[in-house]
Short mmCIF file of C-alpha atoms in Angstrom, two decimals:
data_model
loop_
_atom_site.label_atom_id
_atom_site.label_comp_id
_atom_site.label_asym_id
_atom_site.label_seq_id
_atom_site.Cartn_x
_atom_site.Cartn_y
_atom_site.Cartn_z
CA UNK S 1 10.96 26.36 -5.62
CA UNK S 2 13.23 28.01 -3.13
CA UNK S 3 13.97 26.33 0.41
CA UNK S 4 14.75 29.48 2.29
CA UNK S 5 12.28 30.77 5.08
CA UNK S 6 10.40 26.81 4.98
CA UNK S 7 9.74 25.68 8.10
CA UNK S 8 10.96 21.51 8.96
CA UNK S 9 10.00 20.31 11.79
CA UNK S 10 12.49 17.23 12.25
CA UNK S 11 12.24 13.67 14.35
CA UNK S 12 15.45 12.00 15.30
CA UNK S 13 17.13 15.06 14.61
CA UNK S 14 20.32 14.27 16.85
CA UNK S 15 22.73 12.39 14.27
CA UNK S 16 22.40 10.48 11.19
CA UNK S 17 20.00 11.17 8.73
CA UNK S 18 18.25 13.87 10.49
CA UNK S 19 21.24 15.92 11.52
CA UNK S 20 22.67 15.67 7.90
CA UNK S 21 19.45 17.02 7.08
CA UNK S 22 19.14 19.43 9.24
CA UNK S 23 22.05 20.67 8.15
CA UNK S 24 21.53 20.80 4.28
CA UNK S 25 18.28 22.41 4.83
CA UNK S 26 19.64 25.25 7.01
CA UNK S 27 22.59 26.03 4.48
CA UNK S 28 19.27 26.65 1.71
CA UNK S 29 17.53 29.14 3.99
CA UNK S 30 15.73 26.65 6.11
CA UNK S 31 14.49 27.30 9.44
CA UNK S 32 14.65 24.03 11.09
CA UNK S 33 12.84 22.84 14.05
CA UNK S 34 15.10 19.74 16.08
CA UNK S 35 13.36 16.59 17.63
CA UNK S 36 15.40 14.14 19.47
CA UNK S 37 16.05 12.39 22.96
CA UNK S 38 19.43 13.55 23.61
CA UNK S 39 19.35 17.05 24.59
CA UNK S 40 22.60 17.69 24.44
CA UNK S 41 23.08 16.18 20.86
CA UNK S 42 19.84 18.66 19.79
CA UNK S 43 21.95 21.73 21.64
CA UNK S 44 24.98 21.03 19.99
CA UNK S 45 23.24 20.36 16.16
CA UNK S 46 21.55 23.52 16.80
CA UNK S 47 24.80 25.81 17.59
CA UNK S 48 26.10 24.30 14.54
CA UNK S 49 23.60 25.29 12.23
CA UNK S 50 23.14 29.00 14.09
CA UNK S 51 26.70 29.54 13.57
CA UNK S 52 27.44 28.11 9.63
CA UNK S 53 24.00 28.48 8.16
CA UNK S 54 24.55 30.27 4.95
CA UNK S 55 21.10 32.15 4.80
CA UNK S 56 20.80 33.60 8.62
CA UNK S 57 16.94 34.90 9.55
CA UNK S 58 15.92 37.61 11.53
CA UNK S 59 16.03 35.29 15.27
CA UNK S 60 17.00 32.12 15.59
CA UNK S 61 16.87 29.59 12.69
CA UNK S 62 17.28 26.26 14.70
CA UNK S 63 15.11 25.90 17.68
CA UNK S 64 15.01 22.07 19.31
CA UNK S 65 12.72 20.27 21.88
CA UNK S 66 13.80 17.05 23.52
CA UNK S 67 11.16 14.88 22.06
CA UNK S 68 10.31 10.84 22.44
CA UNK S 69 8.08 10.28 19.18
CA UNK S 70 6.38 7.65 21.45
CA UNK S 71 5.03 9.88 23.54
CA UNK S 72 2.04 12.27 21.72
CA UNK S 73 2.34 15.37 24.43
CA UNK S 74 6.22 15.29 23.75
CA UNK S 75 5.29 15.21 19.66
CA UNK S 76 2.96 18.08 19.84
CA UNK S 77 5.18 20.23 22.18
CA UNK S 78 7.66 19.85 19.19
CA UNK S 79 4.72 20.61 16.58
CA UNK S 80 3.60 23.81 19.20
CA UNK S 81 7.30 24.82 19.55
CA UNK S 82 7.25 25.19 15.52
CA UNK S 83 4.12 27.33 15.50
CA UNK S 84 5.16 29.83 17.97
CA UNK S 85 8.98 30.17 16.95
CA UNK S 86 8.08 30.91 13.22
CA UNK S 87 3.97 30.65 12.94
CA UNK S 88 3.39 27.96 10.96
CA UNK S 89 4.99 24.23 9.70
CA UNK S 90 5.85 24.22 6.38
CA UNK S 91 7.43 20.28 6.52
CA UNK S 92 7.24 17.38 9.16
CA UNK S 93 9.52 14.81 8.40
CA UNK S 94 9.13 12.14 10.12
CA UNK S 95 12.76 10.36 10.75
CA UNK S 96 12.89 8.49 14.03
CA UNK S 97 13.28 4.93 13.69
CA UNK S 98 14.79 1.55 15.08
CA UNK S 99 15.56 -1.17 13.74
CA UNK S 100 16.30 -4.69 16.06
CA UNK S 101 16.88 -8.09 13.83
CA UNK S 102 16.09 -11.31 14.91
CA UNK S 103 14.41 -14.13 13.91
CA UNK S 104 10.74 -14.77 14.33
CA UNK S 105 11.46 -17.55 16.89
CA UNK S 106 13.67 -15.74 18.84
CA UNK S 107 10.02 -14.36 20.28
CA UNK S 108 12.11 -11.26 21.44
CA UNK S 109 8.32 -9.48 22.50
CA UNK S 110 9.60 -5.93 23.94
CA UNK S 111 11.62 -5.18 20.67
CA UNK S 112 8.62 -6.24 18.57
CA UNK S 113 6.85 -3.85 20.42
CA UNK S 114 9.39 -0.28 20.81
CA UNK S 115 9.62 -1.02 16.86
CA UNK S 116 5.71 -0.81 16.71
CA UNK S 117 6.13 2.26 19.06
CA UNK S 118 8.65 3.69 17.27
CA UNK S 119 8.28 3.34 13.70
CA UNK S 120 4.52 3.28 13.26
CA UNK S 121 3.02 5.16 16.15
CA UNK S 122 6.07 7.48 15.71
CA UNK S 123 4.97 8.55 12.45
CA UNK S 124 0.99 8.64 13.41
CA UNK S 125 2.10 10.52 16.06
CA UNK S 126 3.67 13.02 13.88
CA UNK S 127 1.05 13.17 11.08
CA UNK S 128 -2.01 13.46 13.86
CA UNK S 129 -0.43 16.62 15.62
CA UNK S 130 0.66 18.12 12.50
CA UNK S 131 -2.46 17.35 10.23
CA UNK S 132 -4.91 20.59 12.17
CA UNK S 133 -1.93 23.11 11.42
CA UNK S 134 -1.50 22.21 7.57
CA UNK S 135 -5.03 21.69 7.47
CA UNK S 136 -5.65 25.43 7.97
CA UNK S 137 -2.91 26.36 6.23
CA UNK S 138 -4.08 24.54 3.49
CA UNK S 139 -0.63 23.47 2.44
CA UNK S 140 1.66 21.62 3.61
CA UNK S 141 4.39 18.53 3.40
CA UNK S 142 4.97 15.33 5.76
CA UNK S 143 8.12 12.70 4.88
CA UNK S 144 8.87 9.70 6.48
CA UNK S 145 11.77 7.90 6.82
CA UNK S 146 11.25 4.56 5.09
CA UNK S 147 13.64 2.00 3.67
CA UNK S 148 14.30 -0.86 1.01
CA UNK S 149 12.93 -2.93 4.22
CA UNK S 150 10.06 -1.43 3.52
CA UNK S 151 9.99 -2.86 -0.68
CA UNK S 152 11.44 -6.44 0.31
CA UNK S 153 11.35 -8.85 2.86
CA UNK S 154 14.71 -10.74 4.08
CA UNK S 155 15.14 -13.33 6.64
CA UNK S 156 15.49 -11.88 10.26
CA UNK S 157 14.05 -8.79 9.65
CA UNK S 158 9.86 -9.97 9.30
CA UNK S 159 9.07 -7.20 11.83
CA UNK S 160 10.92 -4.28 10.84
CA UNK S 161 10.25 -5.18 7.72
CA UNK S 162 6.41 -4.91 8.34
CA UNK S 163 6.84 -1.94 10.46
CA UNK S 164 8.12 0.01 7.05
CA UNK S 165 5.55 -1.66 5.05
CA UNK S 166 3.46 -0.35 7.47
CA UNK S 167 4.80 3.44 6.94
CA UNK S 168 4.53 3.14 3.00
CA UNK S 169 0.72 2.10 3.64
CA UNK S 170 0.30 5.11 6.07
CA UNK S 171 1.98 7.54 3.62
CA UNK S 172 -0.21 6.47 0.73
CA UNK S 173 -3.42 6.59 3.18
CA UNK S 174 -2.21 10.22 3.94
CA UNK S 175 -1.84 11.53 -0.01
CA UNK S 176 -5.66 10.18 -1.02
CA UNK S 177 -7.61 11.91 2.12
CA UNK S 178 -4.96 15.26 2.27
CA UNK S 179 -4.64 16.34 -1.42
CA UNK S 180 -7.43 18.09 -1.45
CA UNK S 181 -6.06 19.90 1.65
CA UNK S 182 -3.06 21.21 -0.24
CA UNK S 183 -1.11 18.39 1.99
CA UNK S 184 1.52 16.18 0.48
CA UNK S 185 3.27 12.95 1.40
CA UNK S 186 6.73 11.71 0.67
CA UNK S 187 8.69 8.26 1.84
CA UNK S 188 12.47 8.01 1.49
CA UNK S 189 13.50 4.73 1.72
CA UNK S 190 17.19 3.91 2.14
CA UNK S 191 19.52 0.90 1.72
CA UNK S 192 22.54 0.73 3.84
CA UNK S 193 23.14 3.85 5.55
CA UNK S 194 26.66 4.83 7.81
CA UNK S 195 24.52 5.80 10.90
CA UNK S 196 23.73 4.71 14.58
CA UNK S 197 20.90 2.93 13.68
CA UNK S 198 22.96 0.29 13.09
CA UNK S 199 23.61 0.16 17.07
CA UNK S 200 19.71 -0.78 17.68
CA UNK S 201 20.39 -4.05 15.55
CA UNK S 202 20.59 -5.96 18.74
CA UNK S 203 21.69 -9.34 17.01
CA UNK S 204 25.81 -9.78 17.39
CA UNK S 205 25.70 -11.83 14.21
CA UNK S 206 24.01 -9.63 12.22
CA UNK S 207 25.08 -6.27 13.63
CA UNK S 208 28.97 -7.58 12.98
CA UNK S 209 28.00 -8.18 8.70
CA UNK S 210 25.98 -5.21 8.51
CA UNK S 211 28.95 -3.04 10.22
CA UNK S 212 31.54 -4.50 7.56
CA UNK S 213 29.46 -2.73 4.98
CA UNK S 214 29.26 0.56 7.29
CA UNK S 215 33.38 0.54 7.46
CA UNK S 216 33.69 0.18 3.04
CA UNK S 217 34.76 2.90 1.43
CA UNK S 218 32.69 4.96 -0.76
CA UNK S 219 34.04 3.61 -3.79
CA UNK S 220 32.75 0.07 -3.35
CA UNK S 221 29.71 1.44 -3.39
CA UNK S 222 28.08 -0.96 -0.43
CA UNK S 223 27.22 1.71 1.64
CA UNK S 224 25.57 5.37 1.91
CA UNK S 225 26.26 8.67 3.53
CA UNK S 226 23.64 10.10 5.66
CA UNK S 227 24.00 13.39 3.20
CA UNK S 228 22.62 11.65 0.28
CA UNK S 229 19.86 10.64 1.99
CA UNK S 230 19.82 14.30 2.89
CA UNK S 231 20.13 15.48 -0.70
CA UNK S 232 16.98 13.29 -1.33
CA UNK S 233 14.57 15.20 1.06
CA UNK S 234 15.57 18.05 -0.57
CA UNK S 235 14.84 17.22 -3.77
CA UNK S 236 11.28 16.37 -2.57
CA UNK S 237 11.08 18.92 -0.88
CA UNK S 238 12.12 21.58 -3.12
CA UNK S 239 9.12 20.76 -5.78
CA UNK S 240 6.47 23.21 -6.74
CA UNK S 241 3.13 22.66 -4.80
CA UNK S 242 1.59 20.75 -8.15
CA UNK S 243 4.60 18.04 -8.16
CA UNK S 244 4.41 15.44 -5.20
CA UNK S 245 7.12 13.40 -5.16
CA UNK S 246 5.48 9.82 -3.54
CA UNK S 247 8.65 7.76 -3.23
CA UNK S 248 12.19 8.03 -3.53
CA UNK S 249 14.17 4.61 -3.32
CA UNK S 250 17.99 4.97 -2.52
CA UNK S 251 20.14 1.85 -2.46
CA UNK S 252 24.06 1.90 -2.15
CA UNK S 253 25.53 1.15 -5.98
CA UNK S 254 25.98 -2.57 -5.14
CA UNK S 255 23.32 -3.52 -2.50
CA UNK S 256 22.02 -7.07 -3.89
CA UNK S 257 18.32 -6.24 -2.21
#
């Protein structure tokens, strides 16, 4: 199943994950379609990929939109910008995310509630604007951004934790009333990954253990590279319309959970 000419609409498209992906999809032939906050982090991403992309399209094959997945207008301006760039959306993946730690008992409310916004209504927010196009299309592909957070529950992390249970729910919800639209649904759900999410930890404590694993080196195997995470939304990606690929679970070599 070849990449080139797909259309990927990406969330939290600016570094990390999504950039890496980005990337990787635009070397295959990929037009990609950049959702972010920072504007100038979209710019840049998408001068990068215009100007190393193996397979180059007739027009531009990275177009961005400064986009809060909190806020539905911004989503479907991202979703519209998609459709009139290249006429259709091939792949949503859904990739924004935070992640604050804490204790229950700290009662920290307002990060409770941007993770809610973020991680959950993020990702309804993506499916809901997306759905009518690959509805009509009668194909199409949405992937979120999970995590092992999302398969176990650890101390200080109840509420992220249920905000990725919450996405593997949604996903599943998704695949039994879309497959007999010709719409799939993938979750890729990470360990410990070297990106800035780690900066949205909030908690000194933890954010100083979890950045010990970010700073190993690849051979103790404690952390991951936002390109393999990358390499895994290709493969699911990159499947024949008869294959959906449900769940991909990608832990460093020697993460204990």
């Amino acid at each position: 199943m070849s990449i080139k000419g797909k259309v990927v609409v990406i969330t939290g498209a600016s570094s990390g994950i999504g950039a890496a992906t980005a990337k990787l999809l635009a070397t295959k032939g990929a037009k990609v379609v950049l959702g972010a906050r920072r504007e100038e982090r979209l710019q840049a991403l998408s001068q990068v990929i215009g100007d190393n992309a193996v397979y180059q399209v007739i027009g531009d094959n990275a177009v961005y939109q400064v986009t809060d997945v909190t806020d539905r207008q911004q989503v479907r301006a991202l979703i519209d910008l998609a459709v009139s760039k290249f006429g259709r959306v091939d792949v949503l993946y859904n990739n924004a995310g935070t992640m604050p730690q804490g204790n229950l008992s700290d009662r920290e409310y307002d990060k409770w509630q941007m993770m809610l916004n973020v991680n959950i209504m993020g990702v309804l927010n993506g499916i809901g604007e997306v759905l009518p196009i690959m509805q009509k299309q009668h194909d199409g592909l949405i992937i979120a951004t999970d995590s092992v957070a999302g398969h176990v529950v650890y101390p200080a992390s109840a509420v992220y934790n249920g905000t990725k249970y919450a996405v593997r729910a949604i996903m599943e919800g998704l695949r039994q009333e879309e497959k007999e639209h010709g719409i799939r649904s993938t979750i890729v759900s990470p360990g410990a990954v070297r990106t800035e999410l780690v900066n949205t930890i909030g908690n000194t404590q933890i954010q100083a253990g979890i950045s010990e694993l970010m700073n190993a080196d690849d051979r103790q195997g404690l952390a991951l590279n936002p390109e393999d995470i990358a390499n895994a939304v290709l493969f699911a990606i990159d499947q024949p319309k008869h294959v959906a690929i449900s769940e991909v679970l990608v832990r460093p070599a020697q993460q204990e959970v």
